[in-house]
Coordinates of C-alpha atoms in Angstrom, one line a residue:
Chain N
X1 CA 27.7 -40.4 8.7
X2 CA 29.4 -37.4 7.2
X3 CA 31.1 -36.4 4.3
X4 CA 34.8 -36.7 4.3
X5 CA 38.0 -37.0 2.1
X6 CA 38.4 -40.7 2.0
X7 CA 35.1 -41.6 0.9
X8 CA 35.5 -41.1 -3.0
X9 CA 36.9 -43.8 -4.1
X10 CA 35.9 -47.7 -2.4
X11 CA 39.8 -48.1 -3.2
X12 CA 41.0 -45.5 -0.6
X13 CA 41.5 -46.4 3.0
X14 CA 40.6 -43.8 6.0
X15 CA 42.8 -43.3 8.3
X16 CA 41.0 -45.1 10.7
X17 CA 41.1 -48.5 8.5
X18 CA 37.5 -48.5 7.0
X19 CA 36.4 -48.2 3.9
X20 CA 33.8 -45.4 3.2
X21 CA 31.9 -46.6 0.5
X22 CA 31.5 -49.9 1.9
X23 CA 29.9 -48.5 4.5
X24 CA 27.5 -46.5 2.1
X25 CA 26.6 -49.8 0.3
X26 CA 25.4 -50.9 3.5
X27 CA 23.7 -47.8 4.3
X28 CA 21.5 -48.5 1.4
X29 CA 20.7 -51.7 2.2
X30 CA 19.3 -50.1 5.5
X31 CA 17.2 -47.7 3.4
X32 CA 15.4 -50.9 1.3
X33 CA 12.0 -52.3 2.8
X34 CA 12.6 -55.2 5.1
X35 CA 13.3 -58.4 4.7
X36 CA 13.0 -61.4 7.6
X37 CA 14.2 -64.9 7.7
X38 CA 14.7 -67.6 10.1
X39 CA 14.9 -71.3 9.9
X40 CA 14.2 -74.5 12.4
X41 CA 16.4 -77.4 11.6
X42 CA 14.6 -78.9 8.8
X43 CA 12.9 -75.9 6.8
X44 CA 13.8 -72.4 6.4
X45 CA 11.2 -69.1 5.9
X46 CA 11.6 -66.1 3.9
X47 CA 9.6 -62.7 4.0
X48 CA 9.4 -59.4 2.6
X49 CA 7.4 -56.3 3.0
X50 CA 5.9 -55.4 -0.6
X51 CA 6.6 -51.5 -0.7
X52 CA 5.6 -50.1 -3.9
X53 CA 7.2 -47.0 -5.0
X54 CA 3.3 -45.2 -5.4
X55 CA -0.3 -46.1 -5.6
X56 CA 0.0 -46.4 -8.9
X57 CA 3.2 -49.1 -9.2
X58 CA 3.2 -52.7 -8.6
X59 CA 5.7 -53.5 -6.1
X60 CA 9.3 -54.8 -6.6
X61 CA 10.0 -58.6 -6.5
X62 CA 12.3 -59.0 -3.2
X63 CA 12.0 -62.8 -3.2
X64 CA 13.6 -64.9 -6.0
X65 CA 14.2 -68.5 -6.5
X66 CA 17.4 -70.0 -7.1
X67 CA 17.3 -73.6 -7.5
X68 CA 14.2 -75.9 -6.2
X69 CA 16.4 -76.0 -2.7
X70 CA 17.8 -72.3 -2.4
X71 CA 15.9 -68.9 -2.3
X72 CA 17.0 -65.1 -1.4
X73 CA 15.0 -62.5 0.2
X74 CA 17.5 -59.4 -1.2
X75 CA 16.9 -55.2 0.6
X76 CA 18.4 -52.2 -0.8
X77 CA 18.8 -51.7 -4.3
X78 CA 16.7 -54.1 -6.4
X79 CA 18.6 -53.8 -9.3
X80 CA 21.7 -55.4 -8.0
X81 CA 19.6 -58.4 -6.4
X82 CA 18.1 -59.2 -9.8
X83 CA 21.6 -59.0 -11.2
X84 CA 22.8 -61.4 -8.1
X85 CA 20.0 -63.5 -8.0
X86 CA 20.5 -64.3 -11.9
X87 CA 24.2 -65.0 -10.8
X88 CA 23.0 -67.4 -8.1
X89 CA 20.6 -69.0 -10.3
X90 CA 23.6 -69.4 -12.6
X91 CA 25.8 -71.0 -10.1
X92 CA 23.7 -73.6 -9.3
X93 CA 22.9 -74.8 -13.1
X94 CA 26.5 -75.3 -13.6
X95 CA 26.9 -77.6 -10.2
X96 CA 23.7 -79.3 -10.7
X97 CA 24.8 -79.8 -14.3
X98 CA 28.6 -81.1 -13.6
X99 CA 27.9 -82.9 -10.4
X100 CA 24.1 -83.9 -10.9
X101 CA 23.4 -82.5 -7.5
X102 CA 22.2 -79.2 -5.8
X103 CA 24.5 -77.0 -4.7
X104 CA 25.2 -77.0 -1.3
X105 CA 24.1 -73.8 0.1
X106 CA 27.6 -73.1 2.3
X107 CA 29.2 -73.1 -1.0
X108 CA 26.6 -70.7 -2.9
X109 CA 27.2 -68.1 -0.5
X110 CA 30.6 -68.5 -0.4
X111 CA 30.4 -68.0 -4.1
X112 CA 28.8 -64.9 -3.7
X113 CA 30.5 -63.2 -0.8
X114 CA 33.9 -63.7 -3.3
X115 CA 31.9 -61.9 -6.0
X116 CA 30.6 -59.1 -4.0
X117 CA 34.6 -58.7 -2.5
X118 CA 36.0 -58.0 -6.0
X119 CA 33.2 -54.6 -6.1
X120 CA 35.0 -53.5 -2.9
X121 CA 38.5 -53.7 -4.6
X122 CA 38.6 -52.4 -8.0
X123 CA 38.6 -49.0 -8.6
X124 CA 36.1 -49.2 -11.4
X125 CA 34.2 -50.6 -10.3
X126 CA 31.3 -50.2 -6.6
X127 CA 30.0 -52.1 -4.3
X128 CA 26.4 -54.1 -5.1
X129 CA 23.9 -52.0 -2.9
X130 CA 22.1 -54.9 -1.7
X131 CA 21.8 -57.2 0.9
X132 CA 20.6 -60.6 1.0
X133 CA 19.0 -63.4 3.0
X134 CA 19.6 -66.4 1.3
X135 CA 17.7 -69.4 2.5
X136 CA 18.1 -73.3 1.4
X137 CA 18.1 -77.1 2.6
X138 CA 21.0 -78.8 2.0
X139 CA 22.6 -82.7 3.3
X140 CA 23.3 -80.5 6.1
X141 CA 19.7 -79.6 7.0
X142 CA 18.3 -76.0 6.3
X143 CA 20.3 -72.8 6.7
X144 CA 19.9 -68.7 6.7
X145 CA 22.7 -66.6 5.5
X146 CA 23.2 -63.4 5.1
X147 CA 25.6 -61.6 2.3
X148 CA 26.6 -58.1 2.9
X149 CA 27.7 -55.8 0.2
X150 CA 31.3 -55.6 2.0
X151 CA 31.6 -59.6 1.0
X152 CA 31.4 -60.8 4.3
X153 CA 28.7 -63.4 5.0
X154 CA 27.0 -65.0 8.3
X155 CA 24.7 -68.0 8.7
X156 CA 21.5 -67.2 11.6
X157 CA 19.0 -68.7 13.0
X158 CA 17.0 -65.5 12.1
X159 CA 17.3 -62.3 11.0
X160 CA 16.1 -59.4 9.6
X161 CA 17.2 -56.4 7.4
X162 CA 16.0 -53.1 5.5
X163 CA 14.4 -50.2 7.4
X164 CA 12.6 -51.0 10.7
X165 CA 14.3 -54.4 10.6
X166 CA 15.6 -53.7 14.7
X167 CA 11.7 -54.3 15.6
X168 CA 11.9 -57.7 13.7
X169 CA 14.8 -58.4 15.1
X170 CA 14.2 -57.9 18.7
X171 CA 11.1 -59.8 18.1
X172 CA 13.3 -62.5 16.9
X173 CA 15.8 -62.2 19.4
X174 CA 13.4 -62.7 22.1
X175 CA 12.1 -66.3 19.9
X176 CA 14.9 -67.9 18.1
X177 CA 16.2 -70.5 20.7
X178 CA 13.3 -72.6 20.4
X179 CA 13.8 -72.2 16.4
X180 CA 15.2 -75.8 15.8
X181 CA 12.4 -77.6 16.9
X182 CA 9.5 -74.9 15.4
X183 CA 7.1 -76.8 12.8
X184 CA 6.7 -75.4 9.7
X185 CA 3.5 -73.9 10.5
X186 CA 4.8 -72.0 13.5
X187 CA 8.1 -70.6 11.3
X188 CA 5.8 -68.8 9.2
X189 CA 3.2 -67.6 11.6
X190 CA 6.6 -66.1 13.0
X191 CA 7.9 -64.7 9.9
X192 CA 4.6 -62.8 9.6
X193 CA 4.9 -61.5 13.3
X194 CA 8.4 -60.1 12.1
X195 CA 7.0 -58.3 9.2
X196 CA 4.2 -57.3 11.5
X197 CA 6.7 -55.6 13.7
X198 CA 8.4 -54.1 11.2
X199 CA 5.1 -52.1 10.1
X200 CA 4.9 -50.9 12.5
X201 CA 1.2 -50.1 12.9
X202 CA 0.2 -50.4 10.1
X203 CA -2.3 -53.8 9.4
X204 CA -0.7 -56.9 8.1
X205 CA -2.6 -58.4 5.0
X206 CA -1.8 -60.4 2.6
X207 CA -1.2 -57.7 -0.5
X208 CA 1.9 -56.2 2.0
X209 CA 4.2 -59.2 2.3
X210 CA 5.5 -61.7 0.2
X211 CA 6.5 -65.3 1.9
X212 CA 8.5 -68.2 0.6
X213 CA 9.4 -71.3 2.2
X214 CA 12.2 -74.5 1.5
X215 CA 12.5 -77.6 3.2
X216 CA 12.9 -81.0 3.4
X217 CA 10.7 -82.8 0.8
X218 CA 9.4 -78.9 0.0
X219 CA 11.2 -77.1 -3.3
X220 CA 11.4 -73.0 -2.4
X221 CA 8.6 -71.8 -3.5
X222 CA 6.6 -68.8 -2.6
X223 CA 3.5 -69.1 -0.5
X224 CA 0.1 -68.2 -2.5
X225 CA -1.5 -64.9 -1.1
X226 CA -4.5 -66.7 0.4
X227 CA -2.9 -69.2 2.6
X228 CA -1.2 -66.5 3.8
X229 CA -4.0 -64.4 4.3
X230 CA -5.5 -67.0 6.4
X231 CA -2.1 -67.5 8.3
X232 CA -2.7 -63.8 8.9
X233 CA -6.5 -64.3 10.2
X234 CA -5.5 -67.3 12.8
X235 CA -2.7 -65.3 14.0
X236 CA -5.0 -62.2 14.8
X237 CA -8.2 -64.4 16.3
X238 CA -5.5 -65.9 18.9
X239 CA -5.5 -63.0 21.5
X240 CA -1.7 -64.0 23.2
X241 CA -0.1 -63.3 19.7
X242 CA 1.4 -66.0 17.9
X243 CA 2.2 -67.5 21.3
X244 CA -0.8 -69.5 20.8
X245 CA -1.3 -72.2 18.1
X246 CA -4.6 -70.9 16.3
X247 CA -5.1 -74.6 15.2
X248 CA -8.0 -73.1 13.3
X249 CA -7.6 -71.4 9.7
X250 CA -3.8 -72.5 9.0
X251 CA -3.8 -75.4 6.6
X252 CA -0.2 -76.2 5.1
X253 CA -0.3 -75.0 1.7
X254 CA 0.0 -76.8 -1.1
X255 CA 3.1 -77.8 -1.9
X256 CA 3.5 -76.4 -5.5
X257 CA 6.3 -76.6 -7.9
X258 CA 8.2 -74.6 -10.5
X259 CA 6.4 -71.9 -12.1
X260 CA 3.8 -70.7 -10.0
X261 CA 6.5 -67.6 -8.0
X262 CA 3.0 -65.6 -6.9
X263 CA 1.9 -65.1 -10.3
X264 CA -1.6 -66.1 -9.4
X265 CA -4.0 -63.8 -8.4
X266 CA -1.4 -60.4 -8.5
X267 CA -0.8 -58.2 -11.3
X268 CA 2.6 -58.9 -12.4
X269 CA 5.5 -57.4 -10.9
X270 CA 9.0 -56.9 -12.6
X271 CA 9.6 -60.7 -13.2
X272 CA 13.5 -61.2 -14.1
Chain P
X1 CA 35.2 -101.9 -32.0
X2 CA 36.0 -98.4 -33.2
X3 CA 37.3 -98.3 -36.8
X4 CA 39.7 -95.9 -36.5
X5 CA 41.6 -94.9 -33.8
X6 CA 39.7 -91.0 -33.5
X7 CA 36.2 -92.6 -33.9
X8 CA 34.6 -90.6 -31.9
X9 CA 31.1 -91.9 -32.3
X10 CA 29.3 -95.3 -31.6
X11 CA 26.1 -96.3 -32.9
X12 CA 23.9 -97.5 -30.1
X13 CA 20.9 -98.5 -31.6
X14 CA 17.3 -97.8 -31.0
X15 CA 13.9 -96.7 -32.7
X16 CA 12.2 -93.5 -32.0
X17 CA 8.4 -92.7 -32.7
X18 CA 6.1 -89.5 -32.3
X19 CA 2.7 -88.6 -33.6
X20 CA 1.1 -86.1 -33.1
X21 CA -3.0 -86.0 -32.5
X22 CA -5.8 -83.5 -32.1
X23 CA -5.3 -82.5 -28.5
X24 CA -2.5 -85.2 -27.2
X25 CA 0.9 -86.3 -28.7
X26 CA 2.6 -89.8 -28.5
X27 CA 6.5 -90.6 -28.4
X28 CA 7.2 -93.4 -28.2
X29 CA 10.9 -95.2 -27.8
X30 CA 12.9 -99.0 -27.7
X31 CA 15.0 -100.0 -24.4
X32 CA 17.8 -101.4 -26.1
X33 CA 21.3 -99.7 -25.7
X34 CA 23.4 -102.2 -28.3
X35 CA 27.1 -101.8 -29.4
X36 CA 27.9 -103.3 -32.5
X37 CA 26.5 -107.0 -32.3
X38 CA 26.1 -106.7 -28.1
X39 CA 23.4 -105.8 -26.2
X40 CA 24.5 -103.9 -23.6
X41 CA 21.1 -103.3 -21.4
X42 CA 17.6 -104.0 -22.7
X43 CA 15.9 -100.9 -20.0
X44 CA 17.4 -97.6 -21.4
X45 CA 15.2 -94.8 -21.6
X46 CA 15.8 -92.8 -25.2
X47 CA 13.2 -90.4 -23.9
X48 CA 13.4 -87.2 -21.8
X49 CA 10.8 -84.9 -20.1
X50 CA 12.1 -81.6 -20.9
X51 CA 8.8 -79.6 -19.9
X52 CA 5.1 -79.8 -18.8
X53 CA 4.2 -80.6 -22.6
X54 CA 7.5 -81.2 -24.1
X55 CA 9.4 -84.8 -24.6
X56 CA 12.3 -85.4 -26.6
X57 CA 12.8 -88.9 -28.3
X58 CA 16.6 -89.3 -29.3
X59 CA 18.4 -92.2 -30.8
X60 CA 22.5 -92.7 -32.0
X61 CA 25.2 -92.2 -29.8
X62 CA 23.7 -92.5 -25.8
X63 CA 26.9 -90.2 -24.9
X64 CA 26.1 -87.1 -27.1
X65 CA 22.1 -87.9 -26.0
X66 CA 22.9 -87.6 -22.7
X67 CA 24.6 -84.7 -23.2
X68 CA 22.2 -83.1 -25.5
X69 CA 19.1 -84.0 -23.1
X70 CA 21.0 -82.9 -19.9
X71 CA 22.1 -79.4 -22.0
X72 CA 18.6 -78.8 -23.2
X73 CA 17.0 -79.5 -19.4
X74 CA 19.5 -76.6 -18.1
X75 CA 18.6 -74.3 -20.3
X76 CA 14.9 -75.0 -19.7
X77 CA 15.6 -74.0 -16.1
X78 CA 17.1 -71.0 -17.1
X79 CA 13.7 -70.0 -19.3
X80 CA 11.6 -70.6 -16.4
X81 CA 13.8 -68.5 -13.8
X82 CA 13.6 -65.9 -16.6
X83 CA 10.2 -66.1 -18.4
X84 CA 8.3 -67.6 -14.9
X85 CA 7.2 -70.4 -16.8
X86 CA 7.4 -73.6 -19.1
X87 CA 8.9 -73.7 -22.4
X88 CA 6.2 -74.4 -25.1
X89 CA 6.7 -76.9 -27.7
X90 CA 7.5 -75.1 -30.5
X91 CA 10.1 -73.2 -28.3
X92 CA 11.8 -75.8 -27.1
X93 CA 11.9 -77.2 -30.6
X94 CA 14.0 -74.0 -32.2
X95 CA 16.3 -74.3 -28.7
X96 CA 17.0 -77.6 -29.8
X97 CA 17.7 -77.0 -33.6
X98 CA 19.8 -74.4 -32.4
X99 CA 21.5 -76.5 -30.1
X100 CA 22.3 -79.2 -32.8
X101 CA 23.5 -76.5 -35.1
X102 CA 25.9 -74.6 -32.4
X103 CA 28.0 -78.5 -32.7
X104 CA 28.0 -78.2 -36.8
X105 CA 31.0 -78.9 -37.5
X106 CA 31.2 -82.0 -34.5
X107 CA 27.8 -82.9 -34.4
X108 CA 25.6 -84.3 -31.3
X109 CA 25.1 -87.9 -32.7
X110 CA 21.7 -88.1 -32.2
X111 CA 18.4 -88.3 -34.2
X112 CA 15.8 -86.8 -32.6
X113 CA 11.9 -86.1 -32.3
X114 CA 10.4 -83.7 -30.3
X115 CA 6.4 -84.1 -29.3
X116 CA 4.0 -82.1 -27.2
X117 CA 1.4 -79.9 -27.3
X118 CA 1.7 -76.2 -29.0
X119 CA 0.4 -73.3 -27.3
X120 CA -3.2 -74.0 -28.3
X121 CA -3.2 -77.9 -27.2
X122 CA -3.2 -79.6 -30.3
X123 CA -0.3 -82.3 -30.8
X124 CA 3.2 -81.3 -32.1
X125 CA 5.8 -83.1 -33.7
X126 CA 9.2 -81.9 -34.8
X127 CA 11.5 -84.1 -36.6
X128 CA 15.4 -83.4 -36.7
X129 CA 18.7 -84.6 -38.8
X130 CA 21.7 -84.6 -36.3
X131 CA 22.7 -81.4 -37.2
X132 CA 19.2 -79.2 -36.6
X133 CA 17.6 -78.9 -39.6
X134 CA 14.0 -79.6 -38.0
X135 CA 10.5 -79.3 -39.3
X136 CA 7.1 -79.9 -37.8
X137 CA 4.8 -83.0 -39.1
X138 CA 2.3 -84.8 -37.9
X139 CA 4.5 -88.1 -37.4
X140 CA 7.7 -89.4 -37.5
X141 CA 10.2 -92.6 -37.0
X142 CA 13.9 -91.4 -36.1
X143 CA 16.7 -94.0 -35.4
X144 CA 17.6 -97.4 -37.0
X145 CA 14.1 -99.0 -37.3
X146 CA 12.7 -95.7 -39.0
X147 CA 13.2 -97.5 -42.4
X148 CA 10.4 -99.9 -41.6
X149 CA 8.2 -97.9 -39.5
X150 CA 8.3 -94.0 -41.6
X151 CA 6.4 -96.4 -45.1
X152 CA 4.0 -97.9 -42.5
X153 CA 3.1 -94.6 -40.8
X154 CA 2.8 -92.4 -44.3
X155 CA 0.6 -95.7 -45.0
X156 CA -1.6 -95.5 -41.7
X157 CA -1.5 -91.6 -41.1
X158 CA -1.8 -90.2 -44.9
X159 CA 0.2 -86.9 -43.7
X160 CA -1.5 -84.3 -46.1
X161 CA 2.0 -82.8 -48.5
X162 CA 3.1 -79.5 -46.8
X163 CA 3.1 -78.3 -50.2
X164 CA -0.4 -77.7 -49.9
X165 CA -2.1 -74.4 -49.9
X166 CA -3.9 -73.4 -47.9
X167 CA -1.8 -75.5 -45.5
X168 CA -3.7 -78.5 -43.9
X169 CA -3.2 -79.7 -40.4
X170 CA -0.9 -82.5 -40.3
X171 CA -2.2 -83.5 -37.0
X172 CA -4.0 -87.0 -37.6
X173 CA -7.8 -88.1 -36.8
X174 CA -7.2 -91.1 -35.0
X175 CA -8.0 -91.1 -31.2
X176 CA -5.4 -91.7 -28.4
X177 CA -6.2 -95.6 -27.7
X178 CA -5.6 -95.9 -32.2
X179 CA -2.2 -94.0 -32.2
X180 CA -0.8 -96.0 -29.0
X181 CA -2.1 -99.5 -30.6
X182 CA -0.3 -98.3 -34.0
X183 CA 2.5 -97.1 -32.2
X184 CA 2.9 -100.8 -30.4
X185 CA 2.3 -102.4 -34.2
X186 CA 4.7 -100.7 -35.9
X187 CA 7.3 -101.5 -33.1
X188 CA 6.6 -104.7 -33.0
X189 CA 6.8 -105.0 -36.8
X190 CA 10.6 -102.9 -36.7
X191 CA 11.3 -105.5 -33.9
X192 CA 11.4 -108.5 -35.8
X193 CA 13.3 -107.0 -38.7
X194 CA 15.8 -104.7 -37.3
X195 CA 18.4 -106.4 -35.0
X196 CA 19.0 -102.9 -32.5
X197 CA 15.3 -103.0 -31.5
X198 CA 13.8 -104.6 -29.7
X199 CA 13.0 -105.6 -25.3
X200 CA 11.0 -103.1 -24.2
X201 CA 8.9 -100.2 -25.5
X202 CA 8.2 -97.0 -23.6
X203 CA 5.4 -95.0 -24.5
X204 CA 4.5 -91.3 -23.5
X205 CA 1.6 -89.7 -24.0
X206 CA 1.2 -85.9 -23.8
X207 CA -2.3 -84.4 -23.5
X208 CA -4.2 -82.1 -21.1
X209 CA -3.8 -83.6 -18.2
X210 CA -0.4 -84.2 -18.1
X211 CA 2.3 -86.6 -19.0
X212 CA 1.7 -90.6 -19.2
X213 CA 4.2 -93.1 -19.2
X214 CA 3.5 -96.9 -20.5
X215 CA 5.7 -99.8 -21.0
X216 CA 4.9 -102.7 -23.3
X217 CA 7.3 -106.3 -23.7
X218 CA 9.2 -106.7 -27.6
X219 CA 11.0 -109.2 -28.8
X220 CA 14.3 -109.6 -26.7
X221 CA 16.0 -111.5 -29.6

């Protein structure tokens, strides 16, 4: 898109009834390094590409926790989803604290769609220049939203955004009706096809992508590096793709708690 | 049975114990929520699990504890979304001081001792008045049996004085299995003498491997 004289301000309309900088917010989330998700009825997955800015740089954090039962996968500029997710992680301390129960993750969203609306009308203000997946299990079973910069929101089945997200999500296009019924197991052998695709070429391993996972009887956590390394290896023995179970190397991983967001065996990246 | 018609406090009872040993820590805490002469339910926990190696002992008002152990557990989340991981000990015992201190001027009614293990893994004990003024010792009986436990335990425990240079550890000798059976001694001494406790008694013991919960029977008169 091309320069033009309503795009100054986000408080000035074009003629045609969009709103320019709007638009650009969402062009950067476009220019971030992809992020996937998709969900069956009872858990929903996470992932992220780990793009490091050079050789020498660890790479960004793109997946954050935001309660034990909500999680967001955020593209486009990390600042802003650091500054959301710390708003998220806000939002559910102060339900969980009046109401002694977890946020329900319609509501969350909801919250933060109204949050990113008031960047897109104040004249001092700009839109967050990030978008996010937000993944979490709720009474009503699990659920995938995305939140746009603009403010608007949308639950899926699955989805994928940042650069070379359309590969994911043709790949997930062609997959997500039988989503509902998918075991845990075959969610994130999926997620990892979808970052696969979104590569590009380039070989999958464990140091690229980051994956997290929440569902029932399962806090969000992120998955350790070598269970998803060997997630990686049974998906590339099976020849048909992941259209074969590869009963082989994929244990379920061990369902840890609290602390443990990847800081294992990596060198640290920007923690909050 | 308020004594004035803005008493905003009520005195619910209770005992609360910690000590702290070489590499575990032992709080220990009644089950009796009273009012006045009443007893309103002989299984209430006084104690909270804030953290990995942090548990918080509180006795007074069981409305301001609440509060106070709910506030604290919140911002113990918040840590470990920001820091990526548990609050230490000594941490958690400043948060706390600072917490009581923040309500100066309408204090949380509640006497407290913190236990748990400091960054290296030896056991910690903080002691508080209601309004944060804390210090760490190696022991120490909060609530309204501490009268007849705090003489018994300076007795069994000979704290070295904190006025001591160079500083000694106040941390005692005695194994884990010695500090639980004083623990359940001492309660059943406060037991027979002070009417608000009494039923059951909790015990937690901090160490290495974790957090360990025990219960043992009182007097329920």
């Amino acid at each position: 898109m091309f320069r033009n004289q309503y795009d100054t301000d986000v408080t000035t309309w074009s003629p045609a009834g969009r709103l320019f900088q709007v638009e650009y917010a969402m062009e950067a989330v476009k220019q971030g390094s992809a992020a996937v998700g998709l969900r069956s009825k009872t858990h929903a997955v996470l992932g992220a590409v780990n793009k490091a800015a050079s050789d020498l740089a660890s790479h960004q954090r793109k997946l954050f926790r935001a309660d034990q039962h909500v999680g967001v996968a955020i593209a486009g500029l990390t600042a802003d989803g650091r500054v959301l997710s710390r708003f998220l992680r806000n939002e559910c301390i102060n339900h969980s604290f009046v109401y002694e129960s977890p946020l329900p993750v319609s509501r969350l969203v909801v919250q933060l769609a109204d949050k990113a609306q008031v960047c897109t009308q104040r004249s001092w203000k700009r839109p967050f220049g990030v978008g996010l997946l937000v993944a979490g299990l709720d009474e009503t079973g699990a659920h995938l939203y995305y939140n746009c910069p603009s403010g608007n929101y949308f639950e899926y089945q699955a989805f994928a955004i940042g650069s070379r997200s359309q590969a994911a999500k043709t790949f997930l296009e062609r997959r997500f009706q039988e989503y509902d019924t998918y075991s845990r197991e075959d969610l994130i052998k999926d997620a990892l096809f979808a970052i696969k695709e979104t590569l590009q070429g380039e070989k999958l391993t464990a140091q690229l992508c980051t994956v997290a996972i929440v569902g029932e009887g399962e806090a969000f956590h992120i998955i350790d590096q070598q269970t998803i390394q060997e997630y990686i290896d049974a998906m590339e023995l099976s020849t048909g793709g992941p259209d074969e179970e590869a009963a082989a190397a994929a244990p379920p991983s061990a369902e840890t708690q609290e602390g443990g967001e990847g800081a294992s065996s990596e060198p640290a990246p920007m923690d909050i | 049975m308020a004594l004035r018609g803005d008493w905003m406090y009520e005195n619910n009872g209770g005992t609360c114990v910690a000590i702290a040993g070489i590499d575990y820590c032992v709080v220990a805490a009644d089950t009796r929520l009273s009012v006045g002469y009443n007893i309103l339910t002989r299984d209430h926990s006084k104690i909270c699990s804030l953290a990995d190696k942090v548990v918080l002992a509180s006795s007074g008002f069981q409305g301001d504890i609440r509060a106070l152990h709910k506030n604290l557990a919140a911002r113990h989340l918040l840590y470990q979304h920001q820091h990526n991981k548990q609050m230490s000990c000594p941490a958690m015992g400043q948060l706390l001081s600072n917490t009581l201190y923040y309500k100066r001027f309408f204090p949380y009614y509640a006497f407290n001792v913190l236990g748990g293990l400091d960054n290296e893994g030896k056991g910690c004990v903080f002691t508080y008045d209601a309004v944060g003024s804390y210090e760490r010792v190696g022991y120490s009986a909060q609530g309204s049996g501490s009268s007849l436990i705090m003489p018994v335990l300076d007795n069994q425990l000979k704290s070295p004085s904190p006025l001591l240079l160079p500083a000694r550890d106040a941390v005692t000798p005695l194994s884990e299995t010695e500090a639980v059976d004083l623990v359940k001694d001492v309660f059943a001494s406060a037991t027979e003498r002070d009417i608000y406790t009494g039923d059951k008694l909790e015990i937690v013991v901090i160490n290495a491997s974790g957090i360990k919960r025990e219960y043992l029977e009182l007097r329920k008169d």
